[in-house]
Amino acid sequence: MLVERVEVAWFTSGVRTSDVFELLRDGRPRTRAQLAEETGMARSTIAARVDVLLRMGLVAPVGGARSTGGRPPALIAMNPAARVVAGVDVGATHAVAALTDLAGTVLGERRAELDVAEGPEAVLGWVTSVVGELLEDARRPVGELAAVGLGLPGPVEHSTGRPINPPIMPGWDRYDVPAHLQRTYPVPVLVDNDVNIMALGERGAYLPSVDDLIFVKVATGIGAGIISGSRLQRGAQGTAGDLGHVRVSSGEGVMCRCGNEGCLEAIAAGPALAAALAAGGVAVDSTAGVVELVRAGNAAAVQEVRRAGRDIGEVLATMVNLMNPSAVVIGGRLAEAGEHLLAGIREVVYQRSLPLATEHLRIVASKAGAQAGVLGAATMAAEHVLSPEAIEAASLGVA
């Protein structure tokens, strides 16, 4: 019996503030007694951890539970309004920024036509300015900004936030993006490539129960964000999901901007389709133009987009066999062409992937659309703020 008591005391003494907070993140109000019952922890331990979270502002009283005699016990729940985060999605020729609370509720948004090739000083200058405007509009002081999440259209070393040899971003190679933004906002700055944050945004907004997901962006380039076991998979150097530079059978003899031959991007991305149509006498010079032609029913454009879908499906069939996702989501500018792209992808994936892997597989268009990136950037920032490590670090100052 003595041994059992020692083990219980050791367990409860090791309870962290973040452990209690994780229970409250689902938004369901609980009393201190209910938290103690759910965890098997001592009520005094729970009370101490809850008091720390109350002083941090991350949880708040939300009324009283039904009384069994005496004063009703207080209910405690997560307080998503305690802090705000900024999410920014920078594309090749546009940028979107949003301010959200810790639950992802959008408090304000800004969009701008912005060429990433203008360089980091110009682009990050816009980011700095617009985050300030969003805070002012929401009447939130700078001190309530907890983190900034930023997506960029190129390879990013996530651990440092530095772009690495980005092909369409002159002047950005190894630029210290977090340090630039932290001159104005001394908070954590999380940076990732655009398709990774799109995967986070799509899952958070529309597929929260899907633990295994591949998000494919088809636009100027082609890339994938991979979520496996509910976690974003970046790989050893952050290049996981770069399916645009996988060699495909129909690309033989076609040179890619990466210097290799036969890459998927070189034959199936938006610029490649526009070039193929233009060579056939169709007046078009952009991905947006291709989409407009498809929507107008242009037969040549429809055929090109379906052909691109089949080429993308060739690579995705292999990914489906390897990853066994529950859903494949197609986003990016070319996805706006609708079912024609999806039809080509589905045709090949269902034909070439294993039956068991495709039995319950959904291949669908993005519902988040143009908002996927900015929602994902905000999600990345909020997840960092609410991570056990960040909660523990913050709790030391108020315990």
Coordinates of N, CA, C and O in Angstrom, one line a residue, residues 39-166:
T39 N -8.8 12.9 -14.9 CA -7.4 12.6 -14.9 C -6.9 11.7 -13.8 O -5.8 11.1 -13.9
G40 N -7.7 11.6 -12.8 CA -7.2 10.9 -11.6 C -6.2 11.6 -10.8 O -5.6 11.1 -9.9
M41 N -6.1 12.9 -11.0 CA -5.2 13.7 -10.3 C -5.8 14.3 -9.0 O -7.0 14.4 -8.9
A42 N -5.0 14.6 -8.1 CA -5.5 15.2 -6.8 C -6.1 16.6 -7.1 O -5.6 17.3 -8.0
R43 N -7.2 16.9 -6.4 CA -7.9 18.2 -6.7 C -7.0 19.4 -6.4 O -7.1 20.4 -7.1
S44 N -6.1 19.2 -5.4 CA -5.2 20.3 -5.1 C -4.3 20.6 -6.2 O -3.9 21.7 -6.5
T45 N -3.8 19.5 -6.9 CA -2.9 19.7 -8.0 C -3.6 20.3 -9.2 O -3.1 21.3 -9.8
I46 N -4.8 19.9 -9.5 CA -5.6 20.5 -10.5 C -5.9 22.0 -10.3 O -5.7 22.8 -11.1
A47 N -6.3 22.3 -9.0 CA -6.6 23.7 -8.7 C -5.3 24.6 -8.9 O -5.5 25.7 -9.4
A48 N -4.2 24.1 -8.5 CA -3.0 24.9 -8.7 C -2.7 25.1 -10.2 O -2.3 26.2 -10.6
R49 N -2.8 24.1 -11.0 CA -2.6 24.3 -12.4 C -3.6 25.2 -13.1 O -3.3 26.0 -13.9
V50 N -4.9 25.0 -12.7 CA -5.9 25.9 -13.2 C -5.7 27.3 -12.9 O -5.9 28.2 -13.7
D51 N -5.2 27.6 -11.6 CA -5.0 29.0 -11.2 C -3.9 29.6 -12.1 O -4.0 30.8 -12.4
V52 N -2.9 28.8 -12.4 CA -1.8 29.3 -13.3 C -2.4 29.7 -14.7 O -2.1 30.8 -15.2
L53 N -3.2 28.8 -15.2 CA -3.8 29.1 -16.5 C -4.8 30.3 -16.5 O -4.9 31.0 -17.5
L54 N -5.5 30.5 -15.4 CA -6.3 31.6 -15.2 C -5.5 32.9 -15.2 O -5.9 33.9 -15.9
R55 N -4.3 32.9 -14.6 CA -3.5 34.1 -14.5 C -2.9 34.4 -15.9 O -2.6 35.5 -16.3
M56 N -2.6 33.3 -16.7 CA -2.1 33.5 -18.0 C -3.2 34.0 -19.0 O -2.9 34.4 -20.1
G57 N -4.5 33.8 -18.6 CA -5.6 34.2 -19.4 C -6.0 33.2 -20.4 O -7.0 33.4 -21.2
L58 N -5.4 32.0 -20.4 CA -5.7 31.0 -21.4 C -7.0 30.3 -21.1 O -7.6 29.6 -22.0
V59 N -7.4 30.3 -19.9 CA -8.7 29.7 -19.5 C -9.5 30.8 -18.8 O -8.9 31.7 -18.2
A60 N -10.8 30.7 -18.7 CA -11.6 31.7 -18.0 C -12.8 31.0 -17.4 O -13.3 30.0 -18.0
P61 N -13.4 31.5 -16.3 CA -14.7 31.0 -15.8 C -15.8 31.3 -16.8 O -15.8 32.3 -17.5
V62 N -16.7 30.4 -17.0 CA -17.8 30.5 -17.9 C -19.2 30.3 -17.3 O -20.2 30.0 -17.9
G63 N -19.3 30.5 -16.0 CA -20.6 30.3 -15.3 C -20.4 29.3 -14.2 O -19.3 28.8 -13.9
G64 N -21.6 28.8 -13.7 CA -21.5 27.8 -12.6 C -22.2 26.5 -13.1 O -23.2 26.5 -13.9
A65 N -21.7 25.4 -12.5 CA -22.4 24.2 -12.7 C -23.5 24.0 -11.7 O -23.7 24.8 -10.8
R66 N -24.4 23.0 -12.0 CA -25.5 22.8 -11.1 C -25.0 22.4 -9.7 O -24.1 21.6 -9.5
S67 N -25.6 23.1 -8.7 CA -25.1 22.8 -7.3 C -25.8 21.6 -6.7 O -27.0 21.4 -6.9
T68 N -25.1 20.9 -5.9 CA -25.7 19.8 -5.1 C -25.8 20.3 -3.6 O -26.0 19.4 -2.7
G69 N -25.8 21.5 -3.4 CA -25.8 22.1 -2.1 C -24.7 23.0 -1.8 O -23.5 22.7 -2.1
G70 N -25.0 24.3 -1.4 CA -23.9 25.3 -1.3 C -23.7 26.1 -2.6 O -24.6 26.0 -3.5
R71 N -22.6 26.8 -2.7 CA -22.4 27.6 -3.8 C -22.0 26.7 -5.1 O -21.3 25.8 -5.0
P72 N -22.6 27.0 -6.2 CA -22.4 26.2 -7.4 C -20.9 26.3 -7.8 O -20.2 27.3 -7.7
P73 N -20.3 25.1 -8.2 CA -18.9 25.1 -8.6 C -18.7 25.9 -9.9 O -19.6 25.9 -10.8
A74 N -17.5 26.5 -10.1 CA -17.3 27.3 -11.3 C -16.8 26.4 -12.4 O -16.1 25.4 -12.2
L75 N -17.3 26.7 -13.6 CA -16.9 26.0 -14.8 C -15.8 26.8 -15.4 O -15.7 28.0 -15.4
I76 N -14.8 26.0 -16.0 CA -13.6 26.6 -16.6 C -13.5 26.1 -18.0 O -13.8 25.0 -18.3
A77 N -13.2 27.0 -18.9 CA -13.0 26.6 -20.3 C -11.9 27.4 -21.0 O -11.5 28.5 -20.4
M78 N -11.4 26.9 -22.1 CA -10.4 27.7 -22.8 C -10.9 29.0 -23.2 O -12.1 29.2 -23.6
N79 N -10.0 30.0 -23.2 CA -10.4 31.4 -23.6 C -9.6 31.8 -24.9 O -8.5 32.3 -24.8
P80 N -10.2 31.5 -26.0 CA -9.5 31.7 -27.3 C -9.2 33.2 -27.6 O -8.4 33.5 -28.4
A81 N -9.9 34.1 -26.9 CA -9.7 35.5 -27.1 C -8.5 36.1 -26.3 O -8.2 37.3 -26.4
A82 N -7.8 35.2 -25.6 CA -6.7 35.7 -24.7 C -5.6 36.3 -25.5 O -5.0 37.3 -25.1
R83 N -5.3 35.8 -26.7 CA -4.3 36.3 -27.5 C -4.7 36.2 -29.0 O -5.7 35.6 -29.3
V84 N -4.0 36.9 -29.8 CA -4.2 36.8 -31.3 C -3.0 36.4 -32.0 O -1.9 36.5 -31.5
V85 N -3.1 35.8 -33.2 CA -2.0 35.5 -34.0 C -2.2 36.0 -35.4 O -3.4 36.2 -35.8
A86 N -1.2 36.3 -36.2 CA -1.3 36.7 -37.5 C -0.8 35.6 -38.5 O 0.1 34.9 -38.2
G87 N -1.6 35.4 -39.5 CA -1.3 34.4 -40.5 C -1.1 35.1 -41.9 O -1.9 36.0 -42.2
V88 N 0.0 34.8 -42.6 CA 0.2 35.5 -43.9 C 0.6 34.5 -44.9 O 1.4 33.6 -44.7
D89 N -0.1 34.6 -46.1 CA 0.2 33.7 -47.2 C 0.7 34.5 -48.3 O 0.0 35.3 -48.9
V90 N 2.0 34.3 -48.6 CA 2.6 35.1 -49.7 C 2.7 34.1 -50.9 O 3.4 33.1 -50.9
G91 N 2.1 34.5 -52.1 CA 2.2 33.7 -53.3 C 3.2 34.4 -54.2 O 3.9 35.4 -53.9
A92 N 3.2 33.9 -55.5 CA 4.1 34.4 -56.5 C 3.8 35.9 -56.8 O 4.6 36.7 -57.0
T93 N 2.5 36.2 -56.9 CA 2.0 37.5 -57.3 C 1.0 38.1 -56.4 O 0.3 39.1 -56.8
H94 N 0.7 37.5 -55.2 CA -0.3 38.0 -54.3 C 0.1 37.8 -52.9 O 1.1 37.0 -52.6
A95 N -0.6 38.4 -52.0 CA -0.4 38.1 -50.5 C -1.7 38.3 -49.8 O -2.5 39.2 -50.1
V96 N -1.9 37.5 -48.8 CA -3.1 37.6 -48.0 C -2.6 37.5 -46.5 O -1.8 36.7 -46.2
A97 N -3.2 38.4 -45.7 CA -2.9 38.4 -44.3 C -4.2 38.4 -43.5 O -5.2 39.0 -43.9
A98 N -4.2 37.7 -42.3 CA -5.3 37.6 -41.5 C -4.9 37.7 -40.0 O -3.8 37.2 -39.6
L99 N -5.8 38.2 -39.2 CA -5.6 38.2 -37.7 C -6.7 37.2 -37.2 O -7.9 37.4 -37.5
T100 N -6.3 36.3 -36.4 CA -7.3 35.4 -35.8 C -7.1 35.2 -34.3 O -6.0 35.6 -33.8
D101 N -8.1 34.7 -33.6 CA -7.9 34.4 -32.2 C -7.3 33.0 -32.1 O -7.0 32.4 -33.2
L102 N -7.1 32.5 -30.9 CA -6.4 31.2 -30.8 C -7.3 30.0 -31.3 O -6.7 28.9 -31.4
A103 N -8.5 30.2 -31.5 CA -9.4 29.1 -32.0 C -9.5 29.2 -33.6 O -10.3 28.4 -34.2
G104 N -8.9 30.2 -34.2 CA -8.9 30.3 -35.6 C -10.0 31.2 -36.2 O -10.2 31.3 -37.4
T105 N -10.8 31.9 -35.3 CA -11.8 32.8 -35.8 C -11.1 34.0 -36.4 O -10.3 34.7 -35.7
V106 N -11.4 34.4 -37.6 CA -10.8 35.5 -38.3 C -11.4 36.8 -37.8 O -12.6 37.0 -37.9
L107 N -10.5 37.7 -37.4 CA -10.9 39.0 -36.9 C -10.7 40.1 -37.9 O -11.2 41.2 -37.7
G108 N -9.9 39.8 -38.9 CA -9.7 40.8 -40.0 C -8.8 40.2 -41.0 O -8.0 39.3 -40.8
E109 N -8.9 40.8 -42.2 CA -8.1 40.2 -43.4 C -7.7 41.3 -44.3 O -8.5 42.3 -44.5
R110 N -6.6 41.2 -45.0 CA -6.1 42.1 -46.0 C -5.6 41.3 -47.2 O -4.9 40.2 -47.0
R111 N -5.8 41.8 -48.4 CA -5.2 41.1 -49.6 C -4.5 42.2 -50.5 O -4.9 43.4 -50.4
A112 N -3.5 41.8 -51.2 CA -2.8 42.7 -52.1 C -2.2 42.0 -53.2 O -1.8 40.8 -53.1
E113 N -2.1 42.7 -54.4 CA -1.3 42.2 -55.5 C 0.2 42.5 -55.1 O 0.5 43.7 -55.0
L114 N 1.0 41.5 -55.0 CA 2.4 41.7 -54.5 C 3.3 40.7 -55.2 O 3.0 39.5 -55.1
D115 N 4.3 41.1 -55.9 CA 5.2 40.2 -56.6 C 6.4 39.8 -55.6 O 7.1 40.6 -55.2
V116 N 6.4 38.5 -55.3 CA 7.4 38.0 -54.4 C 8.9 38.3 -55.0 O 9.8 38.4 -54.2
A117 N 9.0 38.5 -56.3 CA 10.3 38.7 -56.9 C 10.8 40.1 -56.6 O 12.0 40.4 -56.8
E118 N 10.0 41.0 -55.9 CA 10.4 42.3 -55.5 C 11.5 42.2 -54.4 O 12.2 43.1 -54.1
G119 N 11.5 41.0 -53.7 CA 12.5 40.8 -52.7 C 12.0 40.9 -51.3 O 10.9 41.4 -51.0
P120 N 12.8 40.4 -50.3 CA 12.3 40.3 -48.9 C 12.0 41.6 -48.3 O 11.1 41.7 -47.5
E121 N 12.8 42.6 -48.6 CA 12.6 43.9 -47.9 C 11.2 44.5 -48.3 O 10.5 44.9 -47.4
A122 N 10.9 44.5 -49.5 CA 9.6 45.0 -50.0 C 8.4 44.2 -49.5 O 7.4 44.7 -48.9
V123 N 8.5 42.8 -49.6 CA 7.4 41.9 -49.2 C 7.2 41.9 -47.7 O 6.1 42.1 -47.2
L124 N 8.3 41.8 -47.0 CA 8.2 41.7 -45.5 C 7.8 43.1 -44.9 O 7.2 43.2 -43.9
G125 N 8.2 44.2 -45.7 CA 7.7 45.5 -45.3 C 6.2 45.6 -45.3 O 5.6 46.2 -44.4
W126 N 5.6 45.0 -46.4 CA 4.2 45.0 -46.5 C 3.6 44.1 -45.3 O 2.6 44.5 -44.7
V127 N 4.2 43.0 -45.0 CA 3.7 42.1 -43.9 C 3.7 42.9 -42.6 O 2.7 42.9 -41.9
T128 N 4.8 43.5 -42.3 CA 4.9 44.3 -41.1 C 3.8 45.4 -41.0 O 3.2 45.5 -39.9
S129 N 3.6 46.1 -42.1 CA 2.7 47.2 -42.1 C 1.2 46.6 -41.9 O 0.5 47.2 -41.1
V130 N 0.9 45.6 -42.6 CA -0.5 45.1 -42.6 C -0.8 44.4 -41.3 O -2.0 44.5 -40.8
V131 N 0.1 43.8 -40.7 CA -0.1 43.2 -39.3 C -0.5 44.3 -38.3 O -1.4 44.2 -37.5
G132 N 0.2 45.4 -38.4 CA -0.1 46.5 -37.6 C -1.5 47.1 -37.8 O -2.2 47.4 -36.9
E133 N -1.9 47.1 -39.1 CA -3.2 47.6 -39.4 C -4.3 46.7 -38.9 O -5.3 47.1 -38.4
L134 N -4.1 45.4 -39.0 CA -5.0 44.4 -38.6 C -5.2 44.5 -37.0 O -6.3 44.4 -36.5
L135 N -4.1 44.7 -36.3 CA -4.2 44.8 -34.9 C -5.0 46.1 -34.5 O -5.8 46.1 -33.6
E136 N -4.7 47.1 -35.2 CA -5.4 48.4 -34.9 C -6.9 48.3 -35.2 O -7.7 48.7 -34.4
D137 N -7.2 47.7 -36.3 CA -8.6 47.6 -36.7 C -9.4 46.7 -35.7 O -10.6 46.9 -35.4
A138 N -8.7 45.7 -35.2 CA -9.3 44.8 -34.2 C -9.3 45.3 -32.8 O -9.8 44.7 -31.9
R139 N -8.6 46.4 -32.6 CA -8.4 47.1 -31.3 C -7.8 46.1 -30.3 O -8.1 46.0 -29.2
R140 N -6.7 45.5 -30.9 CA -5.9 44.6 -30.0 C -4.5 45.2 -29.9 O -3.9 45.5 -31.0
P141 N -4.0 45.4 -28.7 CA -2.6 46.0 -28.6 C -1.6 45.0 -29.1 O -1.8 43.8 -29.2
V142 N -0.4 45.5 -29.5 CA 0.7 44.7 -30.0 C 1.1 43.7 -29.0 O 1.4 42.5 -29.3
G143 N 0.9 44.0 -27.7 CA 1.3 43.0 -26.7 C 0.4 41.8 -26.6 O 0.8 40.8 -26.0
E144 N -0.7 41.8 -27.3 CA -1.6 40.6 -27.4 C -1.3 39.7 -28.6 O -1.9 38.7 -28.7
L145 N -0.4 40.2 -29.4 CA 0.0 39.3 -30.6 C 1.0 38.3 -30.0 O 2.0 38.6 -29.5
A146 N 0.6 37.0 -30.2 CA 1.4 35.9 -29.7 C 2.4 35.3 -30.6 O 3.4 34.7 -30.2
A147 N 2.1 35.3 -31.9 CA 3.0 34.7 -32.9 C 2.5 35.1 -34.3 O 1.4 35.6 -34.5
V148 N 3.4 34.9 -35.3 CA 3.1 35.2 -36.7 C 3.5 33.9 -37.5 O 4.6 33.3 -37.3
G149 N 2.6 33.5 -38.3 CA 2.8 32.4 -39.2 C 2.9 32.9 -40.6 O 2.1 33.7 -41.0
L150 N 3.8 32.4 -41.4 CA 4.1 32.9 -42.8 C 4.3 31.8 -43.7 O 5.2 30.9 -43.5
G151 N 3.6 31.8 -44.9 CA 3.9 30.8 -45.9 C 4.5 31.5 -47.1 O 4.1 32.6 -47.5
L152 N 5.5 30.8 -47.7 CA 6.2 31.4 -48.9 C 6.2 30.4 -50.0 O 6.2 29.2 -49.8
P153 N 6.2 30.9 -51.3 CA 6.1 30.0 -52.4 C 7.5 29.4 -52.9 O 7.9 29.6 -54.0
G154 N 8.1 28.7 -52.0 CA 9.4 28.1 -52.3 C 9.8 27.2 -51.1 O 9.2 27.2 -50.0
P155 N 10.9 26.5 -51.3 CA 11.4 25.6 -50.2 C 11.9 26.5 -49.0 O 12.5 27.5 -49.1
V156 N 11.5 26.0 -47.8 CA 11.8 26.7 -46.6 C 12.4 25.7 -45.6 O 11.9 24.6 -45.4
E157 N 13.5 26.1 -44.9 CA 14.0 25.4 -43.8 C 13.2 25.8 -42.6 O 13.5 26.8 -42.0
H158 N 12.3 24.9 -42.2 CA 11.3 25.3 -41.2 C 11.9 25.6 -39.9 O 11.5 26.5 -39.1
S159 N 13.0 24.9 -39.5 CA 13.7 25.1 -38.2 C 14.2 26.5 -38.1 O 14.3 27.0 -37.0
T160 N 14.6 27.2 -39.2 CA 15.2 28.5 -39.1 C 14.3 29.6 -39.8 O 14.5 30.8 -39.5
G161 N 13.3 29.1 -40.6 CA 12.5 30.1 -41.2 C 13.1 30.7 -42.5 O 12.6 31.7 -43.0
R162 N 14.2 30.1 -42.9 CA 14.9 30.7 -44.1 C 14.6 30.0 -45.4 O 14.7 28.8 -45.4
P163 N 14.2 30.7 -46.4 CA 14.0 30.1 -47.7 C 15.4 29.5 -48.2 O 16.4 30.1 -48.0
I164 N 15.3 28.4 -48.9 CA 16.5 27.7 -49.4 C 16.4 27.6 -50.9 O 15.6 26.8 -51.4
N165 N 17.3 28.3 -51.7 CA 17.3 28.2 -53.1 C 15.9 28.3 -53.8 O 15.6 27.4 -54.6
P166 N 15.1 29.2 -53.4 CA 13.7 29.3 -54.0 C 13.8 29.8 -55.5 O 14.4 30.8 -55.8

